[in-house]
Coordinates of C-alpha atoms and ligand atoms in Angstrom, one line a residue:
Chain A
M1420 CA -21.0 22.9 30.9
G1421 CA -24.2 24.9 30.9
Q1422 CA -25.5 23.1 34.0
A1423 CA -22.3 23.8 35.8
F1424 CA -22.6 27.4 34.8
C1425 CA -26.1 27.5 36.2
V1426 CA -25.0 25.9 39.5
L1427 CA -22.3 28.5 39.9
A1428 CA -24.2 31.5 38.7
G1429 CA -27.6 30.4 40.0
C1430 CA -29.8 30.6 37.0
S1431 CA -33.4 31.6 37.7
A1432 CA -36.2 29.1 37.1
G1433 CA -37.2 31.0 33.9
T1434 CA -33.9 31.1 32.1
V1435 CA -32.8 27.7 31.0
S1436 CA -29.2 27.4 29.8
A1437 CA -29.2 27.1 26.0
V1438 CA -27.9 23.9 24.4
I1439 CA -28.6 24.8 20.8
E1440 CA -28.3 28.4 19.7
F1441 CA -28.9 29.7 16.1
Y1442 CA -27.8 33.3 15.5
G1443 CA -28.7 34.6 12.0
V1444 CA -28.0 31.2 10.4
T1445 CA -28.4 31.0 6.6
K1446 CA -27.8 27.9 4.6
V1447 CA -27.3 28.0 0.9
Y1448 CA -26.7 24.7 -0.8
P1449 CA -24.1 24.5 -3.6
N1450 CA -26.9 24.5 -6.2
Q1451 CA -27.8 28.0 -4.9
V1452 CA -31.0 26.8 -3.1
T1453 CA -31.4 28.8 0.1
A1454 CA -32.8 26.2 2.5
L1455 CA -32.6 28.4 5.6
R1456 CA -32.7 32.2 5.9
D1457 CA -31.4 34.2 8.8
I1458 CA -32.7 31.8 11.5
D1459 CA -32.6 32.9 15.1
F1460 CA -33.7 30.7 17.9
Q1461 CA -32.4 28.9 21.0
V1462 CA -33.3 25.6 22.6
G1463 CA -32.8 25.2 26.3
R1464 CA -31.4 22.2 28.0
G1465 CA -34.1 19.6 28.6
E1466 CA -36.6 21.2 26.1
F1467 CA -38.8 19.4 23.7
V1468 CA -39.2 21.2 20.3
F1469 CA -41.3 20.3 17.3
V1470 CA -40.0 21.7 14.0
V1471 CA -42.9 21.9 11.5
G1472 CA -43.5 23.3 8.1
P1473 CA -44.4 22.3 4.5
S1474 CA -42.2 20.1 2.4
G1475 CA -39.0 21.9 1.4
A1476 CA -39.3 24.4 4.2
G1477 CA -35.9 23.5 5.5
K1478 CA -36.6 21.2 8.5
S1479 CA -34.1 18.5 7.6
T1480 CA -31.5 21.1 6.8
L1481 CA -31.9 22.6 10.3
V1482 CA -31.4 19.2 11.8
K1483 CA -28.4 18.4 9.7
L1484 CA -26.8 21.7 10.7
I1485 CA -27.1 20.7 14.4
Y1486 CA -25.2 17.4 14.0
R1487 CA -22.9 19.1 11.5
E1488 CA -23.8 17.0 8.5
E1489 CA -24.0 20.4 6.8
L1490 CA -22.3 23.7 7.7
P1491 CA -24.1 27.0 7.9
T1492 CA -23.3 29.4 5.1
R1493 CA -23.6 32.4 7.3
G1494 CA -24.3 33.1 11.0
R1495 CA -23.3 31.4 14.2
L1496 CA -24.5 28.0 15.5
L1497 CA -23.6 26.8 19.0
V1498 CA -24.2 23.3 20.2
A1499 CA -23.6 22.8 23.9
G1500 CA -21.8 26.1 23.9
R1501 CA -19.4 25.1 21.0
D1502 CA -19.4 26.9 17.7
V1503 CA -19.9 24.1 15.2
T1504 CA -18.4 26.2 12.4
A1505 CA -15.2 26.6 14.3
L1506 CA -14.7 22.8 15.0
R1507 CA -11.7 21.2 13.7
P1508 CA -12.5 18.0 11.7
G1509 CA -11.0 15.9 14.4
Q1510 CA -13.5 17.3 16.9
V1511 CA -16.6 16.6 14.9
P1512 CA -16.9 12.9 16.1
Y1513 CA -16.9 14.2 19.8
L1514 CA -19.7 16.7 19.0
R1515 CA -21.7 13.8 17.5
R1516 CA -21.3 11.7 20.5
S1517 CA -23.3 14.2 22.4
I1518 CA -26.1 14.0 19.8
G1519 CA -28.4 11.1 19.0
V1520 CA -30.2 11.0 15.6
V1521 CA -33.3 9.1 14.5
F1522 CA -34.4 9.0 10.9
Q1523 CA -37.6 8.4 9.0
D1524 CA -36.0 5.3 7.3
F1525 CA -34.6 3.8 10.6
R1526 CA -31.1 3.1 9.0
L1527 CA -30.5 -0.2 10.8
L1528 CA -27.9 -2.7 9.7
P1529 CA -29.8 -5.6 8.2
N1530 CA -27.2 -8.2 8.9
K1531 CA -27.0 -7.4 12.6
T1532 CA -29.5 -8.4 15.3
V1533 CA -31.3 -5.8 17.4
F1534 CA -28.8 -6.2 20.2
E1535 CA -25.8 -5.9 17.8
N1536 CA -27.3 -2.8 16.1
V1537 CA -27.4 -1.0 19.4
A1538 CA -24.1 -2.4 20.5
F1539 CA -22.5 -1.3 17.3
A1540 CA -23.1 2.4 18.1
M1541 CA -21.4 1.9 21.4
R1542 CA -18.5 -0.2 20.1
V1543 CA -17.5 2.3 17.5
V1544 CA -17.1 5.0 20.1
E1545 CA -14.9 2.5 22.0
A1546 CA -17.3 1.8 24.9
S1547 CA -16.1 -1.1 27.1
P1548 CA -17.7 -4.6 26.6
R1549 CA -18.9 -4.3 30.2
E1550 CA -20.6 -1.0 29.5
I1551 CA -22.2 -2.4 26.4
A1552 CA -23.4 -5.5 28.2
R1553 CA -25.0 -3.2 30.8
R1554 CA -26.4 -0.4 28.6
V1555 CA -27.8 -2.3 25.6
P1556 CA -30.4 -4.3 27.6
Q1557 CA -31.2 -1.2 29.5
V1558 CA -32.1 0.9 26.4
L1559 CA -33.9 -2.1 24.8
E1560 CA -36.0 -2.4 27.9
M1561 CA -36.8 1.3 27.7
V1562 CA -38.2 1.1 24.2
G1563 CA -40.0 -2.2 25.0
L1564 CA -37.9 -4.5 22.9
A1565 CA -36.0 -6.5 25.6
D1566 CA -37.5 -9.7 24.3
R1567 CA -36.6 -9.1 20.6
A1568 CA -32.9 -8.5 21.2
R1569 CA -31.9 -11.5 19.0
A1570 CA -34.3 -10.6 16.1
Y1571 CA -33.0 -9.2 12.8
P1572 CA -34.5 -5.9 11.5
D1573 CA -36.5 -7.6 8.7
E1574 CA -38.3 -9.7 11.4
L1575 CA -39.6 -6.5 13.0
S1576 CA -42.5 -4.2 12.3
G1577 CA -41.8 -0.6 11.2
G1578 CA -42.7 0.7 14.7
E1579 CA -40.4 -1.9 16.3
Q1580 CA -37.6 -1.0 13.8
Q1581 CA -37.9 2.7 14.7
R1582 CA -37.7 1.8 18.4
V1583 CA -34.4 0.0 17.7
G1584 CA -33.3 3.2 15.9
L1585 CA -34.3 5.2 19.0
A1586 CA -32.5 2.7 21.3
R1587 CA -29.4 3.1 19.2
A1588 CA -29.7 6.9 19.3
I1589 CA -29.8 7.1 23.0
A1590 CA -27.3 4.2 23.8
N1591 CA -24.4 6.6 24.2
S1592 CA -26.5 8.8 26.5
P1593 CA -26.4 12.0 24.3
S1594 CA -27.6 15.3 25.7
V1595 CA -29.5 16.1 22.6
L1596 CA -31.8 13.8 20.5
L1597 CA -32.6 14.8 17.0
A1598 CA -35.5 13.1 15.2
D1599 CA -36.2 13.9 11.5
E1600 CA -39.7 12.7 10.8
P1601 CA -39.3 9.6 13.0
T1602 CA -43.0 8.7 12.4
G1603 CA -43.0 9.4 8.7
N1604 CA -43.2 5.7 7.7
L1605 CA -45.5 4.7 10.5
D1606 CA -49.3 4.6 10.9
P1607 CA -50.8 7.2 13.3
H1608 CA -51.1 4.8 16.2
T1609 CA -47.5 3.5 15.9
G1610 CA -46.4 7.1 15.5
L1611 CA -48.0 7.9 18.8
E1612 CA -46.0 5.1 20.5
I1613 CA -42.8 6.6 19.2
L1614 CA -43.8 10.1 20.3
R1615 CA -44.4 8.7 23.8
L1616 CA -41.0 7.2 23.9
L1617 CA -39.5 10.5 22.7
L1618 CA -41.3 12.2 25.5
D1619 CA -40.0 9.6 28.0
V1620 CA -36.5 10.3 26.8
N1621 CA -37.1 14.0 27.2
R1622 CA -38.4 13.5 30.7
M1623 CA -35.2 11.9 31.7
G1624 CA -33.3 15.1 30.8
T1625 CA -32.5 14.8 27.1
T1626 CA -33.2 17.8 24.9
V1627 CA -35.4 16.6 22.0
I1628 CA -35.9 18.2 18.6
M1629 CA -38.4 16.5 16.3
A1630 CA -39.0 17.6 12.7
T1631 CA -42.4 16.4 11.7
H1632 CA -45.4 16.6 9.4
A1633 CA -47.6 14.7 11.9
R1634 CA -50.2 17.2 12.8
H1635 CA -52.0 15.0 15.4
L1636 CA -48.7 14.3 17.3
V1637 CA -47.9 18.0 17.6
N1638 CA -51.4 18.7 18.8
V1639 CA -51.4 15.9 21.3
A1640 CA -48.1 16.8 22.8
R1641 CA -48.6 20.6 23.3
R1642 CA -45.0 21.4 23.3
R1643 CA -42.9 24.2 21.8
V1644 CA -43.4 24.5 18.1
V1645 CA -41.0 26.2 15.7
E1646 CA -42.5 26.6 12.2
L1647 CA -40.5 27.1 9.0
D1648 CA -41.7 28.2 5.7
A1649 CA -39.5 28.5 2.6
G1650 CA -36.4 28.7 4.9
R1651 CA -37.8 31.4 7.2
L1652 CA -38.8 30.9 10.9
V1653 CA -42.4 32.1 10.9
R1654 CA -43.6 30.9 14.3
D1655 CA -42.1 30.0 17.7
E1656 CA -44.8 29.0 20.2
L1657 CA -44.2 27.6 23.7
R1658 CA -47.2 25.4 23.8
G1659 CA -48.3 25.3 20.2
G1660 CA -50.4 23.2 17.9
Y1661 CA -49.4 22.1 14.4
G1662 CA -50.7 25.2 12.7
H1663 CA -53.0 28.2 13.1
E1664 CA -55.4 27.0 10.6
A1665 CA -55.9 23.6 12.3
Chain B
M945 CA -6.4 3.6 20.7
K946 CA -7.3 0.9 23.3
L947 CA -6.1 -2.6 22.9
R948 CA -9.6 -4.1 22.6
T949 CA -10.3 -1.5 19.9
W950 CA -7.4 -3.1 17.8
G951 CA -9.0 -6.5 18.4
Y952 CA -12.2 -5.1 17.1
L953 CA -10.6 -3.4 14.1
L954 CA -8.8 -6.6 13.2
R955 CA -12.0 -8.6 13.3
E956 CA -13.6 -6.0 11.1
T957 CA -10.7 -6.3 8.7
A958 CA -11.0 -10.1 8.5
H959 CA -14.7 -9.7 8.0
G960 CA -14.1 -7.2 5.1
I961 CA -11.7 -9.7 3.4
R962 CA -14.2 -12.5 3.8
T963 CA -17.1 -10.5 2.3
G964 CA -15.0 -9.5 -0.7
R965 CA -13.1 -12.8 -0.9
L966 CA -13.0 -12.9 -4.7
M967 CA -11.5 -9.5 -5.1
A968 CA -9.2 -10.3 -2.2
L969 CA -8.1 -13.4 -4.0
A970 CA -7.6 -11.4 -7.2
S971 CA -5.6 -8.8 -5.4
V972 CA -3.4 -11.2 -3.5
S973 CA -2.6 -13.2 -6.6
T974 CA -1.8 -10.0 -8.7
V975 CA 0.5 -8.8 -6.0
A976 CA 2.1 -12.2 -5.6
V977 CA 2.8 -12.6 -9.3
S978 CA 4.0 -9.0 -9.7
L979 CA 6.4 -9.3 -6.8
L980 CA 7.5 -12.8 -7.9
V981 CA 8.6 -11.3 -11.3
L982 CA 10.3 -8.5 -9.5
G983 CA 12.0 -11.0 -7.1
L984 CA 13.3 -13.1 -10.1
F985 CA 14.8 -9.9 -11.5
L986 CA 16.4 -9.2 -8.2
A987 CA 17.8 -12.8 -8.1
L988 CA 19.2 -12.4 -11.6
V989 CA 20.9 -9.1 -10.7
L990 CA 22.3 -10.6 -7.5
N991 CA 23.8 -13.4 -9.5
L992 CA 25.3 -11.1 -12.1
G993 CA 26.8 -9.1 -9.3
R994 CA 28.3 -12.2 -7.8
M995 CA 29.7 -13.2 -11.2
M996 CA 31.3 -9.8 -11.7
A997 CA 32.8 -9.8 -8.3
Q998 CA 34.3 -13.2 -8.9
V999 CA 35.6 -12.2 -12.3
E1000 CA 37.0 -9.0 -11.0
S1001 CA 38.8 -10.8 -8.2
E1002 CA 40.7 -12.9 -10.7
V1003 CA 44.0 -11.1 -11.1
Q1004 CA 45.3 -13.4 -13.7
I1005 CA 46.5 -12.3 -17.1
R1006 CA 47.1 -14.7 -20.0
A1007 CA 49.7 -13.6 -22.6
F1008 CA 49.6 -15.7 -25.8
L1009 CA 52.8 -15.8 -27.7
V1010 CA 53.1 -15.6 -31.4
D1011 CA 52.8 -19.2 -32.6
A1012 CA 56.3 -20.5 -33.3
R1013 CA 55.2 -23.1 -35.9
Q1014 CA 53.3 -20.5 -38.0
A1015 CA 56.1 -18.0 -37.5
A1016 CA 58.7 -20.6 -38.6
G1017 CA 56.5 -21.6 -41.6
G1018 CA 56.6 -17.9 -42.8
G1019 CA 60.4 -18.0 -42.6
R1020 CA 62.3 -14.7 -41.7
G1021 CA 59.2 -12.7 -42.6
G1022 CA 57.3 -14.4 -39.8
S1023 CA 60.0 -13.8 -37.3
G1024 CA 60.1 -10.2 -38.4
M1025 CA 56.5 -9.8 -37.3
W1026 CA 57.6 -10.3 -33.8
G1027 CA 59.1 -6.8 -33.9
T1028 CA 55.6 -5.4 -34.4
P1029 CA 54.0 -5.0 -31.0
G1030 CA 50.3 -5.6 -30.4
T1031 CA 49.5 -7.8 -33.4
G1032 CA 47.2 -10.7 -32.9
P1033 CA 48.1 -14.3 -33.7
S1034 CA 45.7 -14.4 -36.7
Q1035 CA 47.4 -11.4 -38.2
A1036 CA 50.8 -13.0 -37.6
G1037 CA 49.6 -16.2 -39.2
Q1038 CA 48.2 -14.5 -42.2
G1039 CA 51.3 -12.4 -42.7
G1040 CA 53.5 -15.5 -42.6
A1041 CA 51.2 -17.5 -44.9
T1042 CA 50.4 -14.9 -47.6
R1043 CA 53.5 -12.8 -48.1
P1044 CA 55.8 -14.0 -50.8
A1045 CA 59.2 -15.1 -49.4
G1046 CA 61.1 -12.5 -51.4
T1047 CA 59.4 -9.4 -50.2
S1048 CA 59.3 -10.6 -46.6
G1049 CA 63.0 -11.0 -46.6
G1050 CA 63.6 -7.2 -46.7
Q1051 CA 61.1 -6.6 -44.0
G1052 CA 62.7 -9.3 -41.9
S1053 CA 66.1 -7.6 -42.0
A1054 CA 64.6 -4.3 -41.1
A1055 CA 62.9 -5.8 -38.1
G1056 CA 66.1 -7.7 -37.4
A1057 CA 67.8 -4.4 -36.8
A1058 CA 65.3 -3.5 -34.1
G1059 CA 65.5 -6.9 -32.3
P1060 CA 68.6 -8.8 -33.6
S1061 CA 68.5 -11.7 -31.2
G1062 CA 64.9 -12.4 -32.0
A1063 CA 65.5 -12.4 -35.6
Q1064 CA 68.5 -14.6 -35.5
E1065 CA 67.2 -17.2 -33.2
G1066 CA 63.8 -17.1 -34.7
A1067 CA 65.3 -18.6 -37.8
A1068 CA 66.8 -21.5 -35.9
V1069 CA 64.6 -22.5 -32.9
P1070 CA 61.9 -19.9 -32.8
A1071 CA 60.3 -20.1 -29.3
A1072 CA 62.8 -21.2 -26.7
P1073 CA 65.0 -18.1 -26.1
D1074 CA 62.1 -15.7 -26.2
V1075 CA 60.3 -17.6 -23.5
A1076 CA 63.2 -17.1 -21.0
R1077 CA 63.7 -13.5 -22.0
L1078 CA 60.0 -12.6 -21.9
E1079 CA 59.5 -14.4 -18.6
E1080 CA 62.3 -12.3 -17.2
Q1081 CA 60.8 -9.1 -18.6
I1082 CA 57.4 -9.9 -17.3
R1083 CA 58.7 -10.8 -13.9
N1084 CA 60.3 -7.4 -13.6
L1085 CA 57.1 -5.6 -14.1
E1086 CA 55.6 -3.7 -11.2
G1087 CA 53.0 -5.8 -9.3
V1088 CA 53.7 -9.2 -10.9
T1089 CA 53.8 -12.0 -8.3
T1090 CA 54.1 -15.1 -10.4
V1091 CA 54.8 -16.0 -14.0
R1092 CA 54.2 -19.4 -15.3
F1093 CA 54.9 -20.7 -18.8
V1094 CA 52.2 -22.9 -20.4
S1095 CA 53.4 -24.7 -23.4
K1096 CA 51.1 -25.4 -26.3
Q1097 CA 51.2 -29.1 -25.3
E1098 CA 50.2 -28.3 -21.8
A1099 CA 47.4 -26.1 -23.1
L1100 CA 46.0 -28.9 -25.3
E1101 CA 46.3 -31.3 -22.3
R1102 CA 44.2 -28.9 -20.2
M1103 CA 41.6 -28.6 -22.8
R1104 CA 41.5 -32.4 -23.1
Q1105 CA 40.8 -32.6 -19.4
S1106 CA 38.1 -30.0 -19.4
F1107 CA 36.4 -31.7 -22.3
G1108 CA 36.2 -34.9 -20.2
E1109 CA 34.3 -37.6 -22.1
R1110 CA 34.1 -35.6 -25.2
A1111 CA 37.9 -35.4 -25.4
A1112 CA 37.9 -37.7 -28.4
I1113 CA 37.1 -34.8 -30.8
L1114 CA 40.4 -33.3 -30.0
E1115 CA 42.3 -36.2 -31.4
A1116 CA 41.8 -34.7 -34.9
V1117 CA 43.9 -31.7 -33.9
D1118 CA 46.5 -33.7 -32.0
D1119 CA 49.4 -33.2 -34.4
I1120 CA 48.5 -29.7 -35.6
N1121 CA 47.8 -28.4 -32.1
P1122 CA 46.5 -24.8 -32.9
L1123 CA 47.0 -23.6 -29.3
P1124 CA 49.8 -21.1 -28.8
D1125 CA 52.3 -21.0 -26.0
S1126 CA 51.3 -18.6 -23.2
F1127 CA 52.2 -17.2 -19.9
E1128 CA 49.9 -17.1 -16.9
V1129 CA 50.7 -14.0 -15.0
Q1130 CA 49.4 -13.2 -11.5
V1131 CA 49.4 -9.7 -10.1
A1132 CA 49.1 -8.7 -6.5
R1133 CA 46.0 -6.4 -6.8
P1134 CA 43.1 -6.2 -9.2
E1135 CA 43.8 -2.6 -10.2
Q1136 CA 47.3 -3.7 -11.4
V1137 CA 45.8 -6.0 -14.0
A1138 CA 45.2 -3.4 -16.7
P1139 CA 48.7 -1.6 -16.7
V1140 CA 50.6 -5.0 -16.5
A1141 CA 48.5 -6.4 -19.3
E1142 CA 49.3 -3.3 -21.5
A1143 CA 53.0 -3.6 -20.7
I1144 CA 53.1 -7.3 -21.7
A1145 CA 51.1 -6.6 -24.8
A1146 CA 53.8 -4.1 -25.9
M1147 CA 56.5 -6.7 -25.6
P1148 CA 57.9 -8.3 -28.8
G1149 CA 56.8 -11.9 -29.3
V1150 CA 53.5 -11.4 -27.5
A1151 CA 50.6 -11.9 -29.9
K1152 CA 47.6 -11.2 -27.6
V1153 CA 46.9 -10.5 -24.0
D1154 CA 43.7 -11.6 -22.4
Y1155 CA 42.2 -10.8 -19.0
K1156 CA 38.7 -10.6 -17.7
R1157 CA 38.0 -6.9 -18.1
D1158 CA 36.0 -7.4 -21.3
T1159 CA 33.9 -10.0 -19.5
V1160 CA 33.4 -7.6 -16.6
D1161 CA 32.4 -4.8 -18.9
K1162 CA 29.9 -7.0 -20.7
L1163 CA 28.4 -8.2 -17.5
F1164 CA 28.3 -4.7 -16.2
R1165 CA 26.4 -3.5 -19.3
L1166 CA 24.0 -6.5 -19.0
T1167 CA 23.4 -5.7 -15.3
A1168 CA 22.7 -2.1 -16.1
V1169 CA 20.2 -3.1 -18.8
L1170 CA 18.6 -5.6 -16.5
R1171 CA 18.4 -3.1 -13.6
G1172 CA 16.7 -0.6 -15.9
L1173 CA 14.3 -3.2 -17.2
G1174 CA 13.7 -4.3 -13.7
V1175 CA 12.8 -0.8 -12.5
V1176 CA 10.4 -0.4 -15.5
V1177 CA 8.8 -3.8 -14.9
A1178 CA 8.6 -3.1 -11.1
V1179 CA 6.9 0.3 -11.6
L1180 CA 4.3 -1.2 -14.0
L1181 CA 3.6 -4.2 -11.8
V1182 CA 3.4 -2.0 -8.6
L1183 CA 1.0 0.3 -10.4
G1184 CA -1.1 -2.6 -11.5
S1185 CA -1.1 -4.1 -8.1
T1186 CA -2.1 -0.8 -6.5
V1187 CA -5.0 -0.4 -8.9
V1188 CA -6.2 -4.0 -8.2
I1189 CA -6.0 -3.5 -4.4
S1190 CA -7.7 -0.1 -4.6
N1191 CA -10.5 -1.8 -6.5
A1192 CA -10.9 -4.4 -3.8
I1193 CA -11.0 -1.8 -1.1
R1194 CA -13.5 0.3 -3.1
L1195 CA -15.8 -2.7 -3.1
T1196 CA -15.4 -3.2 0.6
V1197 CA -16.1 0.5 1.2
F1198 CA -19.2 0.1 -1.0
A1199 CA -20.3 -3.0 0.9
R1200 CA -19.9 -1.2 4.2
R1201 CA -21.4 2.1 3.3
R1202 CA -24.3 1.6 5.7
E1203 CA -22.0 0.8 8.6
V1204 CA -19.8 3.7 7.7
A1205 CA -22.7 6.1 7.7
I1206 CA -23.8 5.0 11.1
M1207 CA -20.3 5.1 12.5
K1208 CA -20.0 8.7 11.4
L1209 CA -23.4 9.5 12.8
V1210 CA -22.7 8.2 16.3
G1211 CA -19.3 9.8 16.4
A1212 CA -16.7 7.2 15.5
T1213 CA -13.4 8.9 14.8
D1214 CA -12.2 9.1 11.2
W1215 CA -9.3 6.7 11.9
F1216 CA -11.5 4.3 13.6
I1217 CA -13.6 4.2 10.4
R1218 CA -10.5 4.1 8.1
W1219 CA -8.4 1.5 9.9
P1220 CA -10.2 -1.7 8.9
F1221 CA -9.9 -0.6 5.2
V1222 CA -6.2 0.4 5.6
L1223 CA -5.5 -2.9 7.4
E1224 CA -7.3 -4.8 4.6
G1225 CA -5.2 -3.2 2.0
L1226 CA -2.1 -3.9 4.0
A1227 CA -3.1 -7.5 4.5
L1228 CA -3.7 -8.0 0.8
G1229 CA -0.4 -6.4 -0.1
V1230 CA 1.7 -8.1 2.5
G1231 CA -0.1 -11.4 2.0
G1232 CA 0.6 -11.3 -1.7
A1233 CA 4.2 -10.4 -1.0
A1234 CA 4.6 -13.3 1.4
L1235 CA 3.3 -15.7 -1.3
A1236 CA 5.8 -14.1 -3.7
V1237 CA 8.7 -14.6 -1.3
G1238 CA 7.7 -18.3 -0.9
A1239 CA 7.3 -18.8 -4.6
L1240 CA 10.6 -17.0 -5.3
A1241 CA 12.4 -19.2 -2.8
G1242 CA 10.9 -22.4 -4.4
A1243 CA 11.5 -21.3 -7.9
Y1244 CA 15.1 -20.2 -7.3
W1245 CA 15.9 -23.3 -5.2
W1246 CA 14.7 -25.4 -8.1
A1247 CA 16.5 -23.4 -10.8
A1248 CA 19.7 -23.3 -8.8
G1249 CA 19.5 -27.1 -8.5
V1250 CA 19.1 -27.5 -12.2
A1251 CA 21.9 -25.1 -12.9
A1252 CA 24.2 -26.9 -10.5
R1253 CA 23.7 -30.1 -12.4
T1254 CA 23.9 -28.8 -16.0
L1255 CA 26.3 -25.8 -15.6
P1256 CA 28.6 -26.9 -12.8
F1257 CA 31.2 -24.1 -13.4
L1258 CA 28.5 -21.4 -12.6
V1259 CA 28.8 -20.4 -9.0
L1260 CA 25.3 -19.1 -8.1
V1261 CA 24.1 -17.2 -5.1
E1262 CA 22.6 -19.6 -2.6
P1263 CA 18.8 -19.8 -2.3
E1264 CA 19.1 -18.8 1.4
E1265 CA 21.0 -15.7 0.5
V1266 CA 18.5 -14.7 -2.2
V1267 CA 15.6 -15.1 0.3
R1268 CA 17.6 -13.2 3.0
L1269 CA 18.3 -10.3 0.6
T1270 CA 14.8 -10.1 -1.0
W1271 CA 12.2 -10.8 1.6
A1272 CA 12.3 -7.4 3.3
P1273 CA 12.1 -5.3 0.1
L1274 CA 9.3 -7.5 -1.3
L1275 CA 7.3 -7.4 1.9
G1276 CA 7.9 -3.7 2.2
L1277 CA 6.8 -3.2 -1.4
G1278 CA 3.7 -5.3 -0.7
A1279 CA 2.8 -3.1 2.3
L1280 CA 3.4 0.0 0.3
V1281 CA 1.2 -1.2 -2.6
G1282 CA -1.5 -2.2 -0.1
S1283 CA -1.6 1.0 1.8
L1284 CA -1.4 3.1 -1.4
G1285 CA -4.3 1.1 -2.9
S1286 CA -6.5 1.5 0.1
G1287 CA -5.4 5.2 0.5
I1288 CA -6.5 5.9 -3.0
S1289 CA -9.9 4.3 -2.5
L1290 CA -10.5 5.9 0.9
R1291 CA -9.7 9.4 -0.5
R1292 CA -12.1 8.9 -3.4
F1293 CA -14.9 6.9 -1.8
L1294 CA -14.8 7.2 2.0
H1295 CA -15.7 10.7 2.9
V1296 CA -15.3 10.7 6.7
Ligands
ATP1093 N1 -28.1 18.3 -0.3 C1 -28.9 19.3 -0.9 N2 -28.4 19.9 -2.0 C2 -29.1 20.9 -2.6 N3 -30.3 21.3 -2.2 C3 -30.9 20.7 -1.1 C4 -30.2 19.7 -0.4 N4 -30.9 19.2 0.6 C5 -32.0 20.0 0.6 N5 -32.0 20.8 -0.4 C6 -33.0 21.8 -0.8 O1 -33.2 22.7 0.4 C7 -34.6 22.9 0.6 C8 -34.9 22.5 2.0 O2 -34.8 21.1 2.0 P1 -35.1 20.3 3.4 O3 -34.8 18.8 3.1 O4 -34.4 20.9 4.5 O5 -36.7 20.4 3.5 P2 -37.7 19.7 4.5 O6 -38.4 20.8 5.3 O7 -37.0 18.7 5.3 O8 -38.7 19.0 3.5 P3 -39.5 17.6 3.8 O9 -40.6 18.0 4.7 O10 -40.0 17.3 2.4 O11 -38.6 16.6 4.3 C9 -35.3 22.2 -0.5 O12 -35.6 23.1 -1.5 C10 -34.3 21.2 -1.0 O13 -34.6 20.9 -2.4
MG1094 MG1 -37.0 16.6 5.5

C-alpha cells in the first residue's frame, strides 16, 4: 500500500514510506509493570533496525506489540498503515501473515522434518501444495539447508535449527521480519551467520527488526540502532554501534 | 474454506485421535454406554406407548352379572341385592352368605317392590330372564354395536383353552365354577366406552363392569415415571459424556500446544486452528452414538426374541422400528455432546 502511494505521489529518495509507526505507545502489563513508555519511532519499508538495551528494557515487548501478541495500553501503533489496536480479532491472522517472527529458542516442531516444519507454516495459511512444493526448497536453499530437508530438528546444530526457524519465518513472504534475540542461544560465529542471512533477507526488500544483546553483531552491521532503557527510547542512530561506551 | 483445507483438517483430526487414543477410547465408550442406556429407555417408552394404543383401541366392555348360584343360595335376600346397583360380586356373595334368612326376607320384599319381576323370577330360575332383559337394555344404549352373552360354562371353557397344557388344575373347580355369567359389549368408538360402561354398571343384576381404562391409566402413569426417569438419566449421562469428551480434547489441545502457537504466529485463522479439535469432539461423540445404536439394535433384537418366545401375548415394537425411531436422536445427541465437550475445552484451553 505504501509503495503504491509512493509510486503515485512520487516519494523523494529521502523519505521512505513507513511500515511500522509508533506514536506515543505505552505498554503497562496487568501486573502494573510499565514495559514501554511513550515510544515514538517509525521504521521505513526495507529498513534494518537493531533494538538494543539492557535486560528488561522492553525489547521483547516492543516486538510483541508489532505482531499483536500484546496490545498497546496507550498510543497508536500502525503496521503497514493499519492501526493494530483497531483490528477486529478476525483480522489479526491476516496481519500476522505479513509478518515473520524468529525466536531465540527456535520453536520448531520436533516431530516434523525440516521440510515439514517450513511447509507447516504455509499449509496453515492455506497455501496450495504446488506453491509449497516450489517455495519450501527455495527458502531452504536460501538458508543453506537444502540438503537437510529430511532431517529432524534434534539432528541439527543450534545454528542450523535457527536457520530452519528463519526459513519458516520467510516462507510466506512477509513484508516485515521480526527477530527477538535470534542469536541468543548461539556462539558468536554462528550468530554472525544468522545475521548475514537476516541481512540477505533485508537486501531482498524485507523490513527487518532485530532485538539483540549481541554487541559484536550490531557493531559489524552498522545499521540503524534503537536503544531502550527501562521502557524509554533513549537513542535512535542511523548507523549506530551497540552503545556509546563501547 | 478450500476443499484441500478440509482434507488437511480431517487428517489432523485423525492424527489427534491417534495420539490420544486411550482418551479417545474412553470417551467413545462412555458416550456409547450412556446413549445405549438412553436408547433402552426410549425403547421401553416406545413399547409402553404401543401397549397403551393397543389397549385404548379395544372398545370392548365386559359386564359381569351377579352370580346366580350364590344369589340363589342366599334365597330372596340374594335376589334382593340385584336391586342395589353397582355392588360387586364379592359383596353380593357375602351378603347372601352371611345374612340370616329371616332378616333378609324383609329386605327382599322391599327390593321386590322396586323390581318385581327380578324378585319373583330370581326365586325360581335366577339368571335366565334377566339375561334377555339386560341384553335388550344394553343393546339400546347409545353407541353399542354388538352384545354377546358369555355363560359361566363358556367362560370356564375359554380359561381352559388359554391355560393349554396346564388346564388340568382347573378340573378341581369344574363343578363349582366360580366364574360369573357376563356380557361382552362392543361400542363403536373408544370415547363411548366410559359412558356405556357406567350405564351398564347402573343396571340391576350387573355386579361389575370392566374395561381397559384402569390398565391404560396405570400404563400412562408408568410411562410418565419412566419418561421423567429417562430425562434425569439422560441429563446425567450426557453431562458425564460431555466432561469425558472435553477431557479428551483438553489433552489433545495440550499435546498440540506447540503447533497451535506456531499456527497463530504465522497467521492461521482461528477456525482453522479450532476445526480439528471440534471435529475430534464430533467424531468421538458420533462414533460413540453409532456404537450405541448398534448395541441397542442388537440388545433389543435379542430381548424381543426372548420375549416373543416366553410372553407370546405381548406385541412388542419391531427392532427395525426401534432403530428407525432412535438412531437420529441418538446420533444427534452424540454430536451435541461431542461439540459441547470440545467447545468447553477450546474456550478454556485454546486461546486463539
Ligand atoms: N507478560 C508479562 N507480564 C508482566 N510483565 C511482563 C511481561 N512480559 C514482560 N514483562 C515485564 O516487562 C518488562 C520488559 O520486559 P521485556 O521482556 O520486554 O524486556 P527485554 O528487553 O526483552 O528483556 P531481555 O533482554 O531480558 O529479553 C520487564 O520488567 C518484564 O518483567
Ligand atoms: Mg526479551
